[in-house]
Short mmCIF file of C-alpha atoms in Angstrom, two decimals:
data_model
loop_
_atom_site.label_atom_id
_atom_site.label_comp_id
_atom_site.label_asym_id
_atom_site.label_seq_id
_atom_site.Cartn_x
_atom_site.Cartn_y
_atom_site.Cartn_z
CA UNK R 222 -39.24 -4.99 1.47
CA UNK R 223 -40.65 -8.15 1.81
CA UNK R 224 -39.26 -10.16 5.05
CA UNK R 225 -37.91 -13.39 3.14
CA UNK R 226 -36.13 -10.33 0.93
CA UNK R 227 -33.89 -9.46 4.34
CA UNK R 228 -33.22 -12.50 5.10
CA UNK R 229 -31.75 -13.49 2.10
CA UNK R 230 -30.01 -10.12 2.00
CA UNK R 231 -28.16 -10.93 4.63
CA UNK R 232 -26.94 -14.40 4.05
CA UNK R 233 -25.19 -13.15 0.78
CA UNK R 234 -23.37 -10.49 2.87
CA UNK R 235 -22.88 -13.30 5.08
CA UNK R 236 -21.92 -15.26 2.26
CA UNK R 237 -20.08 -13.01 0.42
CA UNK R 238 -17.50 -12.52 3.60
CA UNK R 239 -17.28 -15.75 3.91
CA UNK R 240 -15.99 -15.89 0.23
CA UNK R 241 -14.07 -13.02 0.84
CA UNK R 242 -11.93 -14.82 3.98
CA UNK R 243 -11.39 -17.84 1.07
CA UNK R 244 -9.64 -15.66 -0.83
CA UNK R 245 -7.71 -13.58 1.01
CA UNK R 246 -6.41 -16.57 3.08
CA UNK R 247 -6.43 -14.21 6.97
CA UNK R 248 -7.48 -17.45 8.97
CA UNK R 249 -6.46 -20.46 7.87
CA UNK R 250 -8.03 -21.83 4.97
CA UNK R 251 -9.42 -25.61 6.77
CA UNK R 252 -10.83 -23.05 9.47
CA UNK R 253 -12.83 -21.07 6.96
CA UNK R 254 -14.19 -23.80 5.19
CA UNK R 255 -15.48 -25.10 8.38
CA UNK R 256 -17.38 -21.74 9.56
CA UNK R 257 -20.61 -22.44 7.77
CA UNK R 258 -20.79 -25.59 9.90
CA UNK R 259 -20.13 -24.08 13.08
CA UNK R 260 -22.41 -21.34 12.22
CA UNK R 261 -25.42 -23.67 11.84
CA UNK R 262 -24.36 -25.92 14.88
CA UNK R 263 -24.58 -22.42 16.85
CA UNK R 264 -27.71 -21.54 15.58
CA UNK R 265 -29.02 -24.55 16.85
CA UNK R 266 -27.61 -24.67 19.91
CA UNK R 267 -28.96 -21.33 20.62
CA UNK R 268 -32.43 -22.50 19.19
CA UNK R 269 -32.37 -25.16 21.52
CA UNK R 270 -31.22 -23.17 24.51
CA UNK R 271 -33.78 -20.81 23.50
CA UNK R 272 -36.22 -23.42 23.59
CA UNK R 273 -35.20 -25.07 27.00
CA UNK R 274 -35.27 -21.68 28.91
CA UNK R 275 -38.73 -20.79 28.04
CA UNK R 276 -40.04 -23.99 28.59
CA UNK R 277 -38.15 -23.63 32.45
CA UNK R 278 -39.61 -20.52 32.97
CA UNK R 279 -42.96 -20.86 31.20
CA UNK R 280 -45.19 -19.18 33.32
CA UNK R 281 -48.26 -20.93 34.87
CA UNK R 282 -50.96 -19.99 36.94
CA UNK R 283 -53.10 -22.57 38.65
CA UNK R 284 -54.77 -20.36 41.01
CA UNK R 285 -56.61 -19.07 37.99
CA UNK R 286 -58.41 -22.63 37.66
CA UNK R 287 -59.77 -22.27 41.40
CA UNK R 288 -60.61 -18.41 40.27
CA UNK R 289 -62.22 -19.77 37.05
CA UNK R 290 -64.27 -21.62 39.21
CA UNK R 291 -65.67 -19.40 41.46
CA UNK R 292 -66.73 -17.37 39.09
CA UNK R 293 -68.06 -20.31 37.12
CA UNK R 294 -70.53 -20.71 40.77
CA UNK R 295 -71.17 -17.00 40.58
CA UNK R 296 -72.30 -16.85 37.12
CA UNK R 297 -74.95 -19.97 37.46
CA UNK R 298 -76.42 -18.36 40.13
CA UNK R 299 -77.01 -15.39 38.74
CA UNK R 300 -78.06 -16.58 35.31
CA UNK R 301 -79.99 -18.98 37.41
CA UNK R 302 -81.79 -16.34 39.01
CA UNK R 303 -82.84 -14.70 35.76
CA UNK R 304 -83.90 -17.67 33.74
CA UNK R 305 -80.63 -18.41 31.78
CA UNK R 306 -80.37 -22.11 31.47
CA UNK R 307 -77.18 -23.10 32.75
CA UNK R 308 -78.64 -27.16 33.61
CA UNK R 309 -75.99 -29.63 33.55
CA UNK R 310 -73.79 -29.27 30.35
CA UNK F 49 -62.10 11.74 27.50
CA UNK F 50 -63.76 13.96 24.40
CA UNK F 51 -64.49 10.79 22.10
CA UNK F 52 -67.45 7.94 22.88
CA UNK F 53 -66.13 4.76 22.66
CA UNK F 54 -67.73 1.40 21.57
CA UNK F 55 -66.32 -2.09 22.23
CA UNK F 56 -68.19 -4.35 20.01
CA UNK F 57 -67.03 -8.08 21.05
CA UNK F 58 -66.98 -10.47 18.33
CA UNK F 59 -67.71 -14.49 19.78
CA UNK F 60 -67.48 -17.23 17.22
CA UNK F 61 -69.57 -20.45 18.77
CA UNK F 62 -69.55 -23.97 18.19
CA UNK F 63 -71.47 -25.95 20.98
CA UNK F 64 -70.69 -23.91 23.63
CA UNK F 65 -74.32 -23.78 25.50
CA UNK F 66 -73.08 -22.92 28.68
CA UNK F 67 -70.03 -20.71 27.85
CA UNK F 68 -71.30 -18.14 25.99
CA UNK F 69 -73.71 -17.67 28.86
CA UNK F 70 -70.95 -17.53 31.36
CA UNK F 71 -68.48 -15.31 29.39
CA UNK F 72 -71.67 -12.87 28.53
CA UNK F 73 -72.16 -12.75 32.42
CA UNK F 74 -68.39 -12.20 32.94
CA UNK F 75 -68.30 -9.69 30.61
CA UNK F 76 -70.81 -7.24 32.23
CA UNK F 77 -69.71 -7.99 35.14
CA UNK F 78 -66.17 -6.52 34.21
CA UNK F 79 -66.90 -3.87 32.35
CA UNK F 80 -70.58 -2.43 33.92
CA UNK F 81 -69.57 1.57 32.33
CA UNK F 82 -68.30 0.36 28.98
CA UNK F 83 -70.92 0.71 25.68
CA UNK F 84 -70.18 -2.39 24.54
CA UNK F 85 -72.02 -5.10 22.15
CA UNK F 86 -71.16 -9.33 22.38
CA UNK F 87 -72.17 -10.35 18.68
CA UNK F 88 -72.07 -14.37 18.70
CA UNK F 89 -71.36 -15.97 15.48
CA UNK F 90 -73.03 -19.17 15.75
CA UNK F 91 -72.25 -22.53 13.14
CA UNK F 92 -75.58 -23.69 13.74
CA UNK F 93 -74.98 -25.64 16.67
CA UNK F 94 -76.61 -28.57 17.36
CA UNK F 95 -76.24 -27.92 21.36
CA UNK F 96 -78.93 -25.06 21.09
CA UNK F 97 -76.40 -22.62 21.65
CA UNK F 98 -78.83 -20.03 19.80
CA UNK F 99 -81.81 -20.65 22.28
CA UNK F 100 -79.06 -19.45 25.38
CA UNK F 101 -77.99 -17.07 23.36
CA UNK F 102 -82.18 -15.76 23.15
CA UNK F 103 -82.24 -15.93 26.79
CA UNK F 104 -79.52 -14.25 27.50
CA UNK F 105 -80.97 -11.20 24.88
CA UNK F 106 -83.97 -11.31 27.23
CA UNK F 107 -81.51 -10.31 30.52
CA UNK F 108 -79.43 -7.80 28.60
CA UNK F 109 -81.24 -6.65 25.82
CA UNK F 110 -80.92 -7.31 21.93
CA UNK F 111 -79.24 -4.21 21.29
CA UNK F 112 -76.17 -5.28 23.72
CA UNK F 113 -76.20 -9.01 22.34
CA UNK F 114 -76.24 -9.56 18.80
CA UNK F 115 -76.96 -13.61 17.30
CA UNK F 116 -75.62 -13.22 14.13
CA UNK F 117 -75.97 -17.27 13.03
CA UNK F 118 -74.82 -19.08 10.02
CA UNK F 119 -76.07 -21.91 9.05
CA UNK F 120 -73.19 -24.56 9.56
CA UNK F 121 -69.16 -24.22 10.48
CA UNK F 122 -68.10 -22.26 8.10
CA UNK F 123 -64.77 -21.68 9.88
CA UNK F 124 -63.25 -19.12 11.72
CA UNK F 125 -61.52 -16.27 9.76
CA UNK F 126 -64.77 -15.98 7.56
CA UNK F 127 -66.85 -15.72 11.39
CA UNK F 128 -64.68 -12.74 12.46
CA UNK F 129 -65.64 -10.76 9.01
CA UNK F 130 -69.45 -11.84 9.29
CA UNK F 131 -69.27 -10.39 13.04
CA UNK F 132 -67.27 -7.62 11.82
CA UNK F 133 -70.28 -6.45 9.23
CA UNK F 134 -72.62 -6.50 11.89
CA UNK F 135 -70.36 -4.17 14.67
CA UNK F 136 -71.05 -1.05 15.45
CA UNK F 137 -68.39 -0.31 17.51
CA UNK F 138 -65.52 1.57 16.54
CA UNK F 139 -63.31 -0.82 18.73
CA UNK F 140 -63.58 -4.51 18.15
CA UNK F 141 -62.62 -7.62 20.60
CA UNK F 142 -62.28 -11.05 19.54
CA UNK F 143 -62.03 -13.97 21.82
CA UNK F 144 -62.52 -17.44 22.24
CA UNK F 145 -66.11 -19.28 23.11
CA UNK F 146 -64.59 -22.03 25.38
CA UNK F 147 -63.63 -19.72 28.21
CA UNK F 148 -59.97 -19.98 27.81
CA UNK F 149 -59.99 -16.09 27.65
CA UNK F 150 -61.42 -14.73 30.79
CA UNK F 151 -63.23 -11.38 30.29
CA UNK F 152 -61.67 -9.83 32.96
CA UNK F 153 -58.41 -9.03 31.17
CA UNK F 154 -61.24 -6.78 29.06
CA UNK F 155 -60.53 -3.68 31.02
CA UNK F 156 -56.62 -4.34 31.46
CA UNK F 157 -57.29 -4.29 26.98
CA UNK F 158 -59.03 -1.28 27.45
CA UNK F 159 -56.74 1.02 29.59
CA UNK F 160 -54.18 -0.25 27.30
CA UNK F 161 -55.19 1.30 24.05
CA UNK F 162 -56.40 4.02 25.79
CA UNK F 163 -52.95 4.57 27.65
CA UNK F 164 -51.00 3.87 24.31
CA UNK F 165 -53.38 4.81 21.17
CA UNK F 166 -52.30 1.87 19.99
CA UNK F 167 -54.28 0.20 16.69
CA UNK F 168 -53.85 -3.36 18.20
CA UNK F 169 -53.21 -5.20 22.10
CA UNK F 170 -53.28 -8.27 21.42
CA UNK F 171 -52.92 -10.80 24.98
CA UNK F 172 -49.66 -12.61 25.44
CA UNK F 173 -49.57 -16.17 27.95
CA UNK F 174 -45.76 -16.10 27.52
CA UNK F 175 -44.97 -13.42 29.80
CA UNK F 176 -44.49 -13.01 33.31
CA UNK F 177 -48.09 -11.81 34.53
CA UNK F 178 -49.46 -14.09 31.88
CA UNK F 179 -49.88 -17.80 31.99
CA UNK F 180 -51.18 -21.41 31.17
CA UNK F 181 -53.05 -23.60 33.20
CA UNK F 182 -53.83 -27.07 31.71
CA UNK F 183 -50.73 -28.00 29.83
CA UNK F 184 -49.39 -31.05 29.75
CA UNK F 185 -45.30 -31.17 29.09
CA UNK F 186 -45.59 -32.22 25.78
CA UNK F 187 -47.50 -29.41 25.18
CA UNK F 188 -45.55 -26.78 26.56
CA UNK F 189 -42.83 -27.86 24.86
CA UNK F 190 -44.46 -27.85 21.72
CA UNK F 191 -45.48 -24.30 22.19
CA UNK F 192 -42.09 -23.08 23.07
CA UNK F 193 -40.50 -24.71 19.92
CA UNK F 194 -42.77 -23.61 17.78
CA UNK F 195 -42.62 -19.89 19.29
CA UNK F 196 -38.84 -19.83 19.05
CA UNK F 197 -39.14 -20.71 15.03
CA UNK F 198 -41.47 -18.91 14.58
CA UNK F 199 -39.77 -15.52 16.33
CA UNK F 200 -35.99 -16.86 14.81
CA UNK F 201 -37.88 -16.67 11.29
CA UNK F 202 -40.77 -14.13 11.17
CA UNK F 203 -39.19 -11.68 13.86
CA UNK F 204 -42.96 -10.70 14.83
CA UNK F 205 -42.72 -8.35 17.35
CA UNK F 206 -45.11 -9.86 19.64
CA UNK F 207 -44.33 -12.60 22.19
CA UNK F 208 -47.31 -14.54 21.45
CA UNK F 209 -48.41 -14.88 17.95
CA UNK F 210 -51.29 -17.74 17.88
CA UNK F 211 -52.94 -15.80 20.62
CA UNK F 212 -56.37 -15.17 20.07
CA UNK F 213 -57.92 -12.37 22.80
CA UNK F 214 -57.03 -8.96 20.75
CA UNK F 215 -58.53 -6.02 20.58
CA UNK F 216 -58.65 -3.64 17.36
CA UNK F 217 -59.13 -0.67 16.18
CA UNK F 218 -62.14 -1.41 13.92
CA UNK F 219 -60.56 0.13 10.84
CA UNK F 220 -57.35 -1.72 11.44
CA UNK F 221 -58.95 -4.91 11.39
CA UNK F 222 -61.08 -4.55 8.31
CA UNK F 223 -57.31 -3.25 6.69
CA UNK F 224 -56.17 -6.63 7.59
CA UNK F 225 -58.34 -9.46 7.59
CA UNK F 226 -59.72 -8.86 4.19
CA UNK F 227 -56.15 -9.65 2.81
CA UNK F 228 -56.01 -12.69 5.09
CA UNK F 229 -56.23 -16.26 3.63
CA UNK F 230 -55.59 -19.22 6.86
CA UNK F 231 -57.35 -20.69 8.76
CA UNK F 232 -57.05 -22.04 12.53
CA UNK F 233 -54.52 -20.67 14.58
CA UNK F 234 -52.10 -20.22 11.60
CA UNK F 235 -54.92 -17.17 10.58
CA UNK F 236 -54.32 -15.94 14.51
CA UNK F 237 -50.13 -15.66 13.33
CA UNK F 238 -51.22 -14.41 9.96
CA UNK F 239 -53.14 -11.33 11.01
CA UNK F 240 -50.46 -10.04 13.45
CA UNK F 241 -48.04 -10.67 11.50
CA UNK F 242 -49.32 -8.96 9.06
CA UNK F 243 -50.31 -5.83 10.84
CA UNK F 244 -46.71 -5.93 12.13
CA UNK F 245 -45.45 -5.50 9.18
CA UNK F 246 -47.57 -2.68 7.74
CA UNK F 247 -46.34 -0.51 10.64
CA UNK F 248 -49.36 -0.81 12.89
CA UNK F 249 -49.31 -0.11 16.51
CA UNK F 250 -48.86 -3.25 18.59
CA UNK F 251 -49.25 -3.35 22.49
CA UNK F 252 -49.29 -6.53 24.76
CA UNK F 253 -51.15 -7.32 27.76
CA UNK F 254 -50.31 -10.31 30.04
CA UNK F 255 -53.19 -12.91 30.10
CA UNK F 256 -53.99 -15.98 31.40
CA UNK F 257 -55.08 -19.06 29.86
CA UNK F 258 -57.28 -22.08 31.35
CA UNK F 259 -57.09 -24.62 28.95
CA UNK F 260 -60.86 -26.38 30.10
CA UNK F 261 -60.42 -29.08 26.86
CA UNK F 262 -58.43 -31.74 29.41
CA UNK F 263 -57.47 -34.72 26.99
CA UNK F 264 -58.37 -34.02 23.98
CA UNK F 265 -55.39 -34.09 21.27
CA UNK F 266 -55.03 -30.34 20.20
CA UNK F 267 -51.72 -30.80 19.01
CA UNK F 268 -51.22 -34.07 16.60
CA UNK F 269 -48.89 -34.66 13.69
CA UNK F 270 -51.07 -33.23 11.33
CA UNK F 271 -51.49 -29.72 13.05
CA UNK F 272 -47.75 -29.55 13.77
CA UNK F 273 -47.48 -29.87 9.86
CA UNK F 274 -50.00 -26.89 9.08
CA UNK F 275 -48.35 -24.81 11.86
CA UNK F 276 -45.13 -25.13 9.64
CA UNK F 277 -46.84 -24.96 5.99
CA UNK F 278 -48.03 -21.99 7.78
CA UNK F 279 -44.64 -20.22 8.89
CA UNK F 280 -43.37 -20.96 5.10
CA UNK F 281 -46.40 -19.30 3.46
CA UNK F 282 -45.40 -16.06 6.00
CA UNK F 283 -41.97 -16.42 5.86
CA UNK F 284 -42.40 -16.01 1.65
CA UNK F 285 -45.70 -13.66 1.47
CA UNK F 286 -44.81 -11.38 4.14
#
């Protein structure tokens, strides 16, 4: 089944509870009509959290610049050595 | 280990003179035992990236590096299929001319699929192990949004989907690329996504990432709106 075919599966059970707690009046009927909203406010919250978490812990790795360029040295030399031209770029 | 094994490493190169010397250096260097063949698919640089690329056949022979030119930029999905004609491997690598990707993550690729039978590791710079080097903020942050959308949306199974260091299993890759239309990085997301969803085998392997282009805008308005053209087309075709 094609992904965008889940997706919308699920919002019309989604949807379809929600329509159900309308009728059947088991919260209170201003609370129901409300839960859409909340449900999108906590998606993005989540999205955001989401978003402000992995950019805390996004993982860098500056030694691999000074790494990058001794091997950078390494590999002139021997190119160098076995007439590669690696002149000034 | 019964079977022979051939890596055949696919290069697309625009100007990059002195990086496709240094990454074919790197690459013997990290993987001496391996049968392996570099084919560089060069736009027709004006740089004289095809005369290095000559020398360097001189040092390790024309049988291990394959120039495989066209005539102008013809973009990059439509580079990986011309190398791809011309491998002879039964394993194929593709990775990035600029030296972003560092050939010595080639063996950590390697032992991977070997370890796993996996039909695809593709490198991730998202998880611990992995890492960036060269991002500003901005860009990070860009990144991370566009990671979580993409993951809250596509559900990918892979931690980093514009990633471009992956190794296939030849066949696998022929399977998907030929049903493959984007282009840039949105083709990267495309062809993992769409391997994840026909059931293929998908390992990870930590990488890191120098990011040598200092200044120049990568990321404007214009390729934040193709990144999200690009999750819509998925998020419908997939």
């Amino acid at each position: 089944m094609k992904h965008i075919a889940k997706i919308m599966a699920f919002f019309m059970a989604v949807t379809a509870v929600w329509i159900s707690l309308l009728q059947t009046a088991m919260i209170s009927q201003s609370h129901t009509w409300l839960l859409p909203l909340y449900f999108i406010v906590s998606l993005g919250c989540y999205g955001l959290l989401m978003v402000g978490v992995g950019l805390m812990q996004f993982p860098t790795c500056p030694q691999e610049a000074v790494l990058l360029q001794q091997d950078v040295i390494e590999a002139k030399q021997f190119l160098k050595h076995n007439g590669v031209d690696v002149g000034t770029d | 280990m019964a079977e022979r094994h051939k890596y055949s490493i696919i290069v697309p190169t625009y100007n990059e003179r002195l990086n496709i010397a240094l990454i074919v250096f790197l690459v013997f260097k990290h993987i001496p035992d391996v049968d392996i063949e570099i084919i560089i698919v060069d736009d027709g640089s004006p740089d004289g990236t095809q005369d290095i690329v000559k020398q360097l056949q001189q040092v390790y022979g024309d049988d291990r590096i394959l120039l495989r030119a066209r005539p102008r930029k013809l973009g990059l999905g439509t580079a990986y299929i011309h190398g791809l004609k011309h491998a002879s491997g039964n394993f194929v690598v593709i990775m990035d001319a600029d030296l972003s990707h560092h050939p010595k993550y080639l063996p950590h690729f390697i032992k991977k699929q070997m370890e796993s039978g996996a039909d695809i590791v593709t490198g991730t710079r998202y998880v611990r192990g992995g890492g960036v080097h060269g991002w500003t903020l901005m860009r990070k942050l860009t990144s991370r949004g566009a990671n979580v959308l993409a993951h809250t949306l596509l559900w990918p199974g892979v931690s980093d989907l514009t990633g471009s260091f992956r190794l296939y299993k030849k066949s696998v890759l022929e399977d998907i690329i030929s049903s493959c239309v984007s282009e840039g990085y949105v083709f990267q997301m495309e062809m993992i996504v769409r391997a994840s969803r026909k059931g293929y085998h998908i390992e990870e392997v930590p990488i890191t990432f120098v990011d040598r282009v200092y200044g120049s805008s990568k990321l404007g308005g214009s390729e934040i709106v193709e990144y999200l053209k690009g999750l819509v087309y998925l998020l419908f075709t997939m």
